[in-house]
mmCIF file of C-alpha atoms in Angstrom:
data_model
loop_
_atom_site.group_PDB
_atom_site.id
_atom_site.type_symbol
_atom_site.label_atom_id
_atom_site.label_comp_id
_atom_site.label_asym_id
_atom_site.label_seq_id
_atom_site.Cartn_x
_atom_site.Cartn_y
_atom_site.Cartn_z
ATOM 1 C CA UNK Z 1 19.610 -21.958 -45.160
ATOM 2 C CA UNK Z 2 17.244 -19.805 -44.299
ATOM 3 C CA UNK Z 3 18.607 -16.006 -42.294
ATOM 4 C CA UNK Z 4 17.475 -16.148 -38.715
ATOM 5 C CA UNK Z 5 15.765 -12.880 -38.437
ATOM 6 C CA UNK Z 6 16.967 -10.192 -35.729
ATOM 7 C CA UNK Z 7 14.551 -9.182 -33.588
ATOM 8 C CA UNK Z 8 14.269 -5.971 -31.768
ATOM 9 C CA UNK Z 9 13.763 -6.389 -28.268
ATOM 10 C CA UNK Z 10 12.610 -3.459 -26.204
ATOM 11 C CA UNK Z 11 10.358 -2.795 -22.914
ATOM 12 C CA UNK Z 12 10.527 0.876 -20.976
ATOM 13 C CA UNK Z 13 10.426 0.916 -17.391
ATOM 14 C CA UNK Z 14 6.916 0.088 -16.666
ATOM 15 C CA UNK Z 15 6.659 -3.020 -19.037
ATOM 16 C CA UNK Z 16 9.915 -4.294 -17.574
ATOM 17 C CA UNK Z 17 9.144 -4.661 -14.331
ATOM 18 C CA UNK Z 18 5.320 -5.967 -15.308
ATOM 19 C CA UNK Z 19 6.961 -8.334 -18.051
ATOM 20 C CA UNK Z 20 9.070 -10.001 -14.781
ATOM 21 C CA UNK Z 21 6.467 -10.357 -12.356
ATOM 22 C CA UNK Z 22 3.873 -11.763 -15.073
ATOM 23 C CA UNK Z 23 6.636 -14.153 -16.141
ATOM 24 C CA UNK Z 24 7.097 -14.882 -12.605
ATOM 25 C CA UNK Z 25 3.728 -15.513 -11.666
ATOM 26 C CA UNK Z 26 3.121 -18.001 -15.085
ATOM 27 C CA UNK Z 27 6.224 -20.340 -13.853
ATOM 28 C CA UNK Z 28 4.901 -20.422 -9.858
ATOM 29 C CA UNK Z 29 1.504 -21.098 -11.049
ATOM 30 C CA UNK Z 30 2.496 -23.724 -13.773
ATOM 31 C CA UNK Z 31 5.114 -26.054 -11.513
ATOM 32 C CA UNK Z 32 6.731 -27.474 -9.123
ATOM 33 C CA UNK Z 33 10.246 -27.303 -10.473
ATOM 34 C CA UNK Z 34 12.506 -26.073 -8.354
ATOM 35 C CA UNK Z 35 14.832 -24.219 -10.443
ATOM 36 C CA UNK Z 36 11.601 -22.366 -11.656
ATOM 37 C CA UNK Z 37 10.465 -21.472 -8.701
ATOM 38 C CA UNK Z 38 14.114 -19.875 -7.452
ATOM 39 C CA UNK Z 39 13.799 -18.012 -11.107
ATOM 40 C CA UNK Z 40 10.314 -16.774 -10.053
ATOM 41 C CA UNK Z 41 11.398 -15.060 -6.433
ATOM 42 C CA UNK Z 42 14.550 -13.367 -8.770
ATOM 43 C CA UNK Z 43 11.637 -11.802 -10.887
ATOM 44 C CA UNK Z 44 9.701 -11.076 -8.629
ATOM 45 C CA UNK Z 45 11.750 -9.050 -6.597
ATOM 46 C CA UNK Z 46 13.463 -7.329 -10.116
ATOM 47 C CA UNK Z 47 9.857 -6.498 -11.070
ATOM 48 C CA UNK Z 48 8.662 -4.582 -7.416
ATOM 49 C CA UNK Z 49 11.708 -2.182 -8.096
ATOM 50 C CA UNK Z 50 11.358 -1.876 -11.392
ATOM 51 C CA UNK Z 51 7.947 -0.639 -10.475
ATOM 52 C CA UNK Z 52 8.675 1.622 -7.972
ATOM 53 C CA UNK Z 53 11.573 2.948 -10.096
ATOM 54 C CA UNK Z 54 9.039 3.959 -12.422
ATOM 55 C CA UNK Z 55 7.026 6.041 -10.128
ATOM 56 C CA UNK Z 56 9.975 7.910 -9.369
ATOM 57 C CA UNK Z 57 10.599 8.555 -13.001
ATOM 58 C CA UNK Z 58 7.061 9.918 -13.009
ATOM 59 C CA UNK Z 59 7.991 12.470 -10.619
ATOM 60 C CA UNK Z 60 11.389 13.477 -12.514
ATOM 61 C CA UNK Z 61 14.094 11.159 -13.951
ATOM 62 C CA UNK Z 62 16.838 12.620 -11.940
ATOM 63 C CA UNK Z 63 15.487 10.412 -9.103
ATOM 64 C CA UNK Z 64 16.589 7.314 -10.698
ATOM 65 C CA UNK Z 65 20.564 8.220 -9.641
ATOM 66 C CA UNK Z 66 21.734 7.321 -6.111
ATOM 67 C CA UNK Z 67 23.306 10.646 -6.577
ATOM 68 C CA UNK Z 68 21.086 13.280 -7.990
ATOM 69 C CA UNK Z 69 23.915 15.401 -8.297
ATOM 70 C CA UNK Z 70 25.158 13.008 -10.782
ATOM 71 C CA UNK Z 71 22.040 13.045 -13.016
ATOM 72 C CA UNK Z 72 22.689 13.181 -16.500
ATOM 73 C CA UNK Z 73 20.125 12.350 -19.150
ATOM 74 C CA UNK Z 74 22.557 11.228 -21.995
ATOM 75 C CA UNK Z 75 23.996 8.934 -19.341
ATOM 76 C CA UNK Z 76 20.423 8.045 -18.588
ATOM 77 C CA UNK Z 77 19.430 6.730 -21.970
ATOM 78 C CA UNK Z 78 22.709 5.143 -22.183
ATOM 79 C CA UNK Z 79 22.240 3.035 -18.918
ATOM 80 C CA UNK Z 80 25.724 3.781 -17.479
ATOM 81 C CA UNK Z 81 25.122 5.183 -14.450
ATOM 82 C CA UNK Z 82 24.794 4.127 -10.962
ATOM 83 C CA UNK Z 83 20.981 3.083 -9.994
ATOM 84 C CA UNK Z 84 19.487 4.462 -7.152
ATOM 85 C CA UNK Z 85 19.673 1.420 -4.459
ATOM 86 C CA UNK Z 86 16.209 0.171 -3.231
ATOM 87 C CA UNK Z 87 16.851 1.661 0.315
ATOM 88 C CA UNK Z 88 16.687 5.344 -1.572
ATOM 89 C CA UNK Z 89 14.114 4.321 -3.307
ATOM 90 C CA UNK Z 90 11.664 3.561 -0.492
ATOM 91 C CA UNK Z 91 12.587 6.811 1.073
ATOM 92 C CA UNK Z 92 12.343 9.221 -2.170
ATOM 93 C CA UNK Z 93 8.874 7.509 -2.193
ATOM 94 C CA UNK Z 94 7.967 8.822 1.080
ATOM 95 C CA UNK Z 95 9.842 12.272 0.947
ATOM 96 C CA UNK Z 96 9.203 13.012 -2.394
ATOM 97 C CA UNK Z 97 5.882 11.488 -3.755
ATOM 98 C CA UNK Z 98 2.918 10.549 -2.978
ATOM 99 C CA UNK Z 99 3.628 6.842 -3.946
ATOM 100 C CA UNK Z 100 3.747 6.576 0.515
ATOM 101 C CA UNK Z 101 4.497 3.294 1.931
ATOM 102 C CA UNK Z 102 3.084 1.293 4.612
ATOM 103 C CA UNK Z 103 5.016 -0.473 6.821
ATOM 104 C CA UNK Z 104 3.896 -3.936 6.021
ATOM 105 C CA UNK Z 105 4.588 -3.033 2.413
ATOM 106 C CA UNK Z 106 8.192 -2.375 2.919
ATOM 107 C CA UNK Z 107 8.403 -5.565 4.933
ATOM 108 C CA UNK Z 108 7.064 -7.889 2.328
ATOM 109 C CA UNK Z 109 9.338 -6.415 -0.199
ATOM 110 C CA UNK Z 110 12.386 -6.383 2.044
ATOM 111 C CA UNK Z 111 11.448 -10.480 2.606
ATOM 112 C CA UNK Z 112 11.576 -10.867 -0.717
ATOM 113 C CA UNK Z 113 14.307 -8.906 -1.511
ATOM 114 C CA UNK Z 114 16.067 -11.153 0.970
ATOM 115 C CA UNK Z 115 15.017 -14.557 -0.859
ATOM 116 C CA UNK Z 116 16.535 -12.820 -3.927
ATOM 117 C CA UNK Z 117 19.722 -12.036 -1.659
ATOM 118 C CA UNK Z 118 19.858 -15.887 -0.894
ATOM 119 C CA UNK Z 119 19.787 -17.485 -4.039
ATOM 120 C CA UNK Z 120 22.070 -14.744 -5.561
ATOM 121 C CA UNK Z 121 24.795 -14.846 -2.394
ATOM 122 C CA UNK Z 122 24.456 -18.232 -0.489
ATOM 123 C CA UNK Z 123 22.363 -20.893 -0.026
ATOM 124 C CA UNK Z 124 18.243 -21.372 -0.771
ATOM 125 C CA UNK Z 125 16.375 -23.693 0.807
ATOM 126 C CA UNK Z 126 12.188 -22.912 0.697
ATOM 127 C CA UNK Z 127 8.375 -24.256 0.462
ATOM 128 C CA UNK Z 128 6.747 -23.964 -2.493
ATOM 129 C CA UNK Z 129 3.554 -22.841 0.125
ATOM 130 C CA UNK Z 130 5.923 -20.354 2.056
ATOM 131 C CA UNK Z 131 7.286 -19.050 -1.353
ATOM 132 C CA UNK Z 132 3.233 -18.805 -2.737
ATOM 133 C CA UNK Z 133 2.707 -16.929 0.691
ATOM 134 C CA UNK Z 134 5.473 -14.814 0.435
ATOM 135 C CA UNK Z 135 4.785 -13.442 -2.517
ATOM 136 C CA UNK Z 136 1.128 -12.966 -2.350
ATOM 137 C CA UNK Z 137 1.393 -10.413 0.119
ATOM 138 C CA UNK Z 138 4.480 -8.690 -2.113
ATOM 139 C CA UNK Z 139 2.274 -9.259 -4.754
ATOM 140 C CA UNK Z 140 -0.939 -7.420 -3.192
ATOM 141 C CA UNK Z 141 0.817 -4.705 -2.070
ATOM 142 C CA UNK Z 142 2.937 -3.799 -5.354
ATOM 143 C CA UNK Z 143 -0.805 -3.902 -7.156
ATOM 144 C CA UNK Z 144 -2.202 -1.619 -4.634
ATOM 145 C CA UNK Z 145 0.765 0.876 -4.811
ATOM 146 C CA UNK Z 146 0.380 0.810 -9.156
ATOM 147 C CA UNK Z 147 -3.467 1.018 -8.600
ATOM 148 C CA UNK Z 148 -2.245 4.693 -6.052
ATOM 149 C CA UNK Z 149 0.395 5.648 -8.440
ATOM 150 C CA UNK Z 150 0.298 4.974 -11.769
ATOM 151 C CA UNK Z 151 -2.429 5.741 -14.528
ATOM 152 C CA UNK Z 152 -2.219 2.183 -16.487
ATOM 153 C CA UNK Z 153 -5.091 3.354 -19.124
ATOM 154 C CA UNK Z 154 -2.051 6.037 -19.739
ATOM 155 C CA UNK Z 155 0.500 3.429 -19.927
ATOM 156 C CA UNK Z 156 1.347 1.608 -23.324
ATOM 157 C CA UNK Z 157 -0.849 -1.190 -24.939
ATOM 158 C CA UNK Z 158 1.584 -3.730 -23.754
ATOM 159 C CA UNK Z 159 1.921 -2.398 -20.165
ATOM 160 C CA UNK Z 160 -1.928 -2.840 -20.010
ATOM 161 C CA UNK Z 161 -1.604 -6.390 -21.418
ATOM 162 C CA UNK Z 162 0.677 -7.562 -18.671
ATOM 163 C CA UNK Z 163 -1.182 -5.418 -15.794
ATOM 164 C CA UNK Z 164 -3.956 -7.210 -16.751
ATOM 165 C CA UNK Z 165 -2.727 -10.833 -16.490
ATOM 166 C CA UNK Z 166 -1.003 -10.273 -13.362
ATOM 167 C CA UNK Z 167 -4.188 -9.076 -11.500
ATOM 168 C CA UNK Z 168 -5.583 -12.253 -12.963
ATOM 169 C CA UNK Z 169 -3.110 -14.313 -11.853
ATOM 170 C CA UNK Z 170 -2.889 -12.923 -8.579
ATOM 171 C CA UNK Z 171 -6.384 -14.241 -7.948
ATOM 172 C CA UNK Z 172 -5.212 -18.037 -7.904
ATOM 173 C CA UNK Z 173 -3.000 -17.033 -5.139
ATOM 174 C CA UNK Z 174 -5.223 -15.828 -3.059
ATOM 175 C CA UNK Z 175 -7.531 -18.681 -3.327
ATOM 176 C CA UNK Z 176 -4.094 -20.869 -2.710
ATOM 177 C CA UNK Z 177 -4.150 -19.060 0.148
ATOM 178 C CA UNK Z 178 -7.614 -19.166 1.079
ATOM 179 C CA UNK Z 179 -8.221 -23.102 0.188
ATOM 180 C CA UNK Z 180 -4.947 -23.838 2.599
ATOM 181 C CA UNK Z 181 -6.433 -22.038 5.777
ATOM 182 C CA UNK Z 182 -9.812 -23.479 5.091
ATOM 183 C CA UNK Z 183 -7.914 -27.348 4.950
ATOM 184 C CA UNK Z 184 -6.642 -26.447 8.610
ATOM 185 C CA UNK Z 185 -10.151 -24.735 10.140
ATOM 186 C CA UNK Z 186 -10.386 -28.026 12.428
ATOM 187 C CA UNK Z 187 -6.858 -27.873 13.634
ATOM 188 C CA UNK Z 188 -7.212 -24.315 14.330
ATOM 189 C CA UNK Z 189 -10.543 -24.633 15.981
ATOM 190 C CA UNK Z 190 -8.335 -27.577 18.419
ATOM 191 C CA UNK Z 191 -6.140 -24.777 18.745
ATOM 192 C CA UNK Z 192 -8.387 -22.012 20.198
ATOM 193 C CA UNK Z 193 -10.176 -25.022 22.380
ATOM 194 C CA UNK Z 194 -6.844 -25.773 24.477
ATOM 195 C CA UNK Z 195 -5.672 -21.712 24.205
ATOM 196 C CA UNK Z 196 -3.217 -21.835 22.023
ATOM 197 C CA UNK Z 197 -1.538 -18.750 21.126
ATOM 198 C CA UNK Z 198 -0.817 -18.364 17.146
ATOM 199 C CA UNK Z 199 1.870 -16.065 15.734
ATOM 200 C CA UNK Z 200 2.805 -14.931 12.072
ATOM 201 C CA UNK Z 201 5.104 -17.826 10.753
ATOM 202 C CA UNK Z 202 8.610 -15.856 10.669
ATOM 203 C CA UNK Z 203 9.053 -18.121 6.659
ATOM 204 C CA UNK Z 204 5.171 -17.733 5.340
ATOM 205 C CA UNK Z 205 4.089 -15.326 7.111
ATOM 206 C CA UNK Z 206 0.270 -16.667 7.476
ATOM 207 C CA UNK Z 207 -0.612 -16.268 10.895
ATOM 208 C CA UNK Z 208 -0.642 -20.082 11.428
ATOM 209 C CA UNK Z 209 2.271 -20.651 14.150
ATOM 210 C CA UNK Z 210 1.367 -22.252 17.045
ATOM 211 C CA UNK Z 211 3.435 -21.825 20.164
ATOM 212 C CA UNK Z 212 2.496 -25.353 21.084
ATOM 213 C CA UNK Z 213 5.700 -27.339 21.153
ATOM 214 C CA UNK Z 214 5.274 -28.303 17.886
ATOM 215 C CA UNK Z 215 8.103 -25.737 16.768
ATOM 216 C CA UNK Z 216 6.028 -26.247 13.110
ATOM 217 C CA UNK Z 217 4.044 -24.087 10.971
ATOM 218 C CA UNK Z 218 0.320 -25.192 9.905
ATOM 219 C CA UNK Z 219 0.946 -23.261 6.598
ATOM 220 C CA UNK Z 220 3.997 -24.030 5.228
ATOM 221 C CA UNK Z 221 5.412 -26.702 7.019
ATOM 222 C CA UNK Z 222 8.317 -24.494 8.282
ATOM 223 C CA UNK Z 223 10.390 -26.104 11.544
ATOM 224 C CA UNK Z 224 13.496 -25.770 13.472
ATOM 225 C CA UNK Z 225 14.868 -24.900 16.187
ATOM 226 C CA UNK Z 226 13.467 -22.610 19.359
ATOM 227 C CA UNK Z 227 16.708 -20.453 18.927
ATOM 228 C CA UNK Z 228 16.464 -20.236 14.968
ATOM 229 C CA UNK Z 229 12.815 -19.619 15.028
ATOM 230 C CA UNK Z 230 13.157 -16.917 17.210
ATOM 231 C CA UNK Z 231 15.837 -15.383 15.465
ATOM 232 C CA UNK Z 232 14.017 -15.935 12.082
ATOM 233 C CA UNK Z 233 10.748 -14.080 13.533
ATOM 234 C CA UNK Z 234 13.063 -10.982 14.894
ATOM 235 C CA UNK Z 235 14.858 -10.596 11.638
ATOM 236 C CA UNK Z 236 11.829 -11.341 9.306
ATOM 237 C CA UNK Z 237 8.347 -10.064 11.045
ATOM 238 C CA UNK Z 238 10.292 -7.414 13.333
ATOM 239 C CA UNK Z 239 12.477 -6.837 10.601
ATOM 240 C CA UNK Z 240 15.646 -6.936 13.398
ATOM 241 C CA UNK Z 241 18.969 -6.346 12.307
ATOM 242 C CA UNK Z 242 21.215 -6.408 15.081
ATOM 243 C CA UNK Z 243 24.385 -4.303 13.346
ATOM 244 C CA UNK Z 244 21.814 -1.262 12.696
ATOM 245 C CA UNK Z 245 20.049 -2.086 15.870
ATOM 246 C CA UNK Z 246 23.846 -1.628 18.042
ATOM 247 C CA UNK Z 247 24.495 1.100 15.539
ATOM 248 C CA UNK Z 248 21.178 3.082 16.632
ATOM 249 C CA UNK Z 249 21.174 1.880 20.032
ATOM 250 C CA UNK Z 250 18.037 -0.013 19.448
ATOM 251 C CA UNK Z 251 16.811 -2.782 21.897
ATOM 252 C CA UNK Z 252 17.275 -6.200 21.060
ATOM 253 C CA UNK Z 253 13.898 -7.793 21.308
ATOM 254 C CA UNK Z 254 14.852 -11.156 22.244
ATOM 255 C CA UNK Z 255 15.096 -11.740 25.645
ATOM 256 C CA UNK Z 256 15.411 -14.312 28.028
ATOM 257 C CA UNK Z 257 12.336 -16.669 29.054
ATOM 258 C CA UNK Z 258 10.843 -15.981 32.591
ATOM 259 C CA UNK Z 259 9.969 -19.184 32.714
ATOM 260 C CA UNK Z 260 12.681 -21.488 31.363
ATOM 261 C CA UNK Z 261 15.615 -19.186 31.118
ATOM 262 C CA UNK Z 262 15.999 -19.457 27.412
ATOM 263 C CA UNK Z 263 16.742 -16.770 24.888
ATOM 264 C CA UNK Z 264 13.625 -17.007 23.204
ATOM 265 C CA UNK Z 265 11.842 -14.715 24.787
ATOM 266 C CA UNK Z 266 10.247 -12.168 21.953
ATOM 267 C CA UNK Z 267 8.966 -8.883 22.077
ATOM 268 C CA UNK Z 268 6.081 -8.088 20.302
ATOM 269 C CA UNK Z 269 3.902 -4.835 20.271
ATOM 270 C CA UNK Z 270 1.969 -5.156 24.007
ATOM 271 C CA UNK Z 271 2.879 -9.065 24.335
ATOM 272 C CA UNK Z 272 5.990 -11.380 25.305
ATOM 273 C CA UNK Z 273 5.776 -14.421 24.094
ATOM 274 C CA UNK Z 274 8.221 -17.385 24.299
ATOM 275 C CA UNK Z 275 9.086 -19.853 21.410
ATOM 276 C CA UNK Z 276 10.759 -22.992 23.587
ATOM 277 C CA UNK Z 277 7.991 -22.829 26.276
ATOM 278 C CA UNK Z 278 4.748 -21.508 25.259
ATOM 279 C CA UNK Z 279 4.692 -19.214 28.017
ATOM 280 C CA UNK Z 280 2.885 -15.736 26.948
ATOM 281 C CA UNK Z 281 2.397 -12.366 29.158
ATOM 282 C CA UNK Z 282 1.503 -9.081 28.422
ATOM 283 C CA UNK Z 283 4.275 -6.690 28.379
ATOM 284 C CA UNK Z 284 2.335 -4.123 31.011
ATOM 285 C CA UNK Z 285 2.391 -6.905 33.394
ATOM 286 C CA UNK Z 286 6.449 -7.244 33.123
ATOM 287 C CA UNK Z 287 9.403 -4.728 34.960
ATOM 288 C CA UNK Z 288 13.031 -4.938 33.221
ATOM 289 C CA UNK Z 289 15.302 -6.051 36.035
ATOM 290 C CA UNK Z 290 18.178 -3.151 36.990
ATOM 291 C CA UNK Z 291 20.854 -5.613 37.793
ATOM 292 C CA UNK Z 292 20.851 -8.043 35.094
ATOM 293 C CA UNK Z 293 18.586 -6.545 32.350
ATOM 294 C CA UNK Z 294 16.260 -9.292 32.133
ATOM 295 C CA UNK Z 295 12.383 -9.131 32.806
ATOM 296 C CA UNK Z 296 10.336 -10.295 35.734
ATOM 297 C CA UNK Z 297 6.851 -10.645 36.694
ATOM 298 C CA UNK Z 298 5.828 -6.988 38.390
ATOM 299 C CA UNK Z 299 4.988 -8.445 42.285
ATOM 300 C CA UNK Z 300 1.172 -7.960 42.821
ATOM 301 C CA UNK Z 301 1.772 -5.185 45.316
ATOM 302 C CA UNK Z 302 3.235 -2.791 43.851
ATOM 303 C CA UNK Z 303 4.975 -1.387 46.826
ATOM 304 C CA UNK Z 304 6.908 -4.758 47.394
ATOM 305 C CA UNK Z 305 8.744 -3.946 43.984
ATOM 306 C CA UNK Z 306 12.228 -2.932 44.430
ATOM 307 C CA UNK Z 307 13.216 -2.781 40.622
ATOM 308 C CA UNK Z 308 15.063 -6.248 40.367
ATOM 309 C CA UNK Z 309 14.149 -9.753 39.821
ATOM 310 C CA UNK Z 310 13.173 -12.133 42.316
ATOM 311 C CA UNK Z 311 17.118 -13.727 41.434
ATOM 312 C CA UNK Z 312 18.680 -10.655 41.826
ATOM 313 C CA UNK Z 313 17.080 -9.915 44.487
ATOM 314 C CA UNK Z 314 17.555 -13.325 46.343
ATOM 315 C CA UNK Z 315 21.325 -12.489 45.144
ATOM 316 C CA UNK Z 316 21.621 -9.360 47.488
ATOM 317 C CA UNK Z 317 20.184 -10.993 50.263
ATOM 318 C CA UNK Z 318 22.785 -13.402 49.840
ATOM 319 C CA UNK Z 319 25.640 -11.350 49.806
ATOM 320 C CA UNK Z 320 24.457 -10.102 53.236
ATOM 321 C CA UNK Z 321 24.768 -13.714 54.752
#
């Protein structure tokens, strides 16, 4: 019987995290399957801090400990020591390096980072064309930080290997992308006849969400409820977490509806917009009521404003009856 033959296997920090996103991007490209396409968002989201790991270990090594007053390089090259977390990561990359991080960067890796959190903690249910979606954008934005960061002609033969074939795979994503937006050019041209308003879909984040009644996404298919679609879009695209948000004494930015009194209401940059009803304003044209913290439309003359809604207000005149 022949001696099965015992194979070193090693990667440093760089290949590792380029080995699981290549791998990644093979199985997502190459099927269907659903188990291989839960796999791929696990890699995916190992390989992005990975990544990032290594461009703090490019600064100094003592970075990669949550507690740098804990560094130790024996226990570094042993591997028993306690990681720095991927919240101190993102911020030694701003404070620290120049490896600086957009906003919309830390929001696609935090999305995926939560699809990783699913699978590993609960539940996972997902679109193969929200999951391509999701981690294009992750996917464009890790390249662009390596490409800022990191000399790959420095790196090893094997690091340039995989570099290479995941900026060639990263291609047929895009043109997933691109050949799925050009499919729906009619609807969206139907769309901008009757003045529909689109918003980023809170599961693909493609910018194909009608606020039509619908409650569906062009892109990825993506329905449910008013109430869990607006809660979706605050915690994904606002990136909303309402223990931190209390914590901070952040505003919520879910409100309710002027229109049809739901809580679906959002609160978007200059524009309120509301998932049930369609109904859209511009925030400058909206006053926060006094009395019951709710938003009404500002009264045309400005002098017949008295800080409440018309409610409230109809309330008080009540209560002198």
């Amino acid at each position: 019987m022949e001696k099965k033959k015992n194979i070193k296997i090693e990667f440093d920090l760089l290949e590792n995290g380029l080995d699981f996103i290549d791998n990644a991007l093979h199985a997502i490209i190459s099927t269907e399957e659903p188990h291989k396409l839960k796999y791929a968002i696990l890699h995916i989201s190992a390989g992005i801090e990975l990544i990032l790991k290594e461009i703090l270990r490019l600064e100094h090594w003592s970075l990669l400990f949550e507690n740098i007053n804990n560094a130790n390089y024996n226990h570094l090259q042993s591997g028993d020591f306690q990681s720095v977390s991927f919240p101190s990561i993102i911020k030694r990359l701003e404070g620290i390096t120049n490896g600086n991080i957009s906003e919309n960067q830390k929001k696609h890796f935090n999305i995926v980072r939560k699809k990783r959190n699913k699978i590993e903690h609960f539940s996972f249910k997902e679109s193969s064309n929200a999951l391509k979606s999701t981690i294009s954008k992750a996917l464009t934005d890790i390249i662009e930080i390596i490409d800022e960061n990191i000399e790959i002609q420095n790196t090893s033969d094997e690091s340039k290997r995989l570099y290479k074939s995941i900026r060639r795979e990263s291609s047929k994503f895009i043109e997933f992308v691109d050949l799925v937006r050009a499919k729906l050019k009619h609807d969206l041209k139907t769309l901008e006849e009757r003045n529909i308003k689109l918003i980023d879909c809170p599961e693909c984040f493609q910018h194909l969400f009608p606020l039509d009644g619908s409650y569906t996404c062009l892109f990825c298919g993506y329905t449910d409820t008013p109430e869990n679609i607006t809660a979706l879009y605050a915690d994904t695209i606002l990136d909303y977490n309402s223990y931190y948000a209390y914590k901070n004494g952040e505003e919520c930015p879910i409100k309710q509806c002027l229109s049809c009194k739901n809580e679906t209401l959002i609160l978007h940059e200059n524009s309120a917009f509301c998932i049930t009803c369609d109904s859209n304003w511009e925030i400058e044209d909206l006053a926060l009521c006094s009395d019951c913290d709710e938003f009404y439309e500002k009264p045309e003359d400005e002098r017949s404003d008295y800080g409440v809604c018309p409610d409230c207000w109809q309330n008080k005149l009540d209560s002198y009856d």
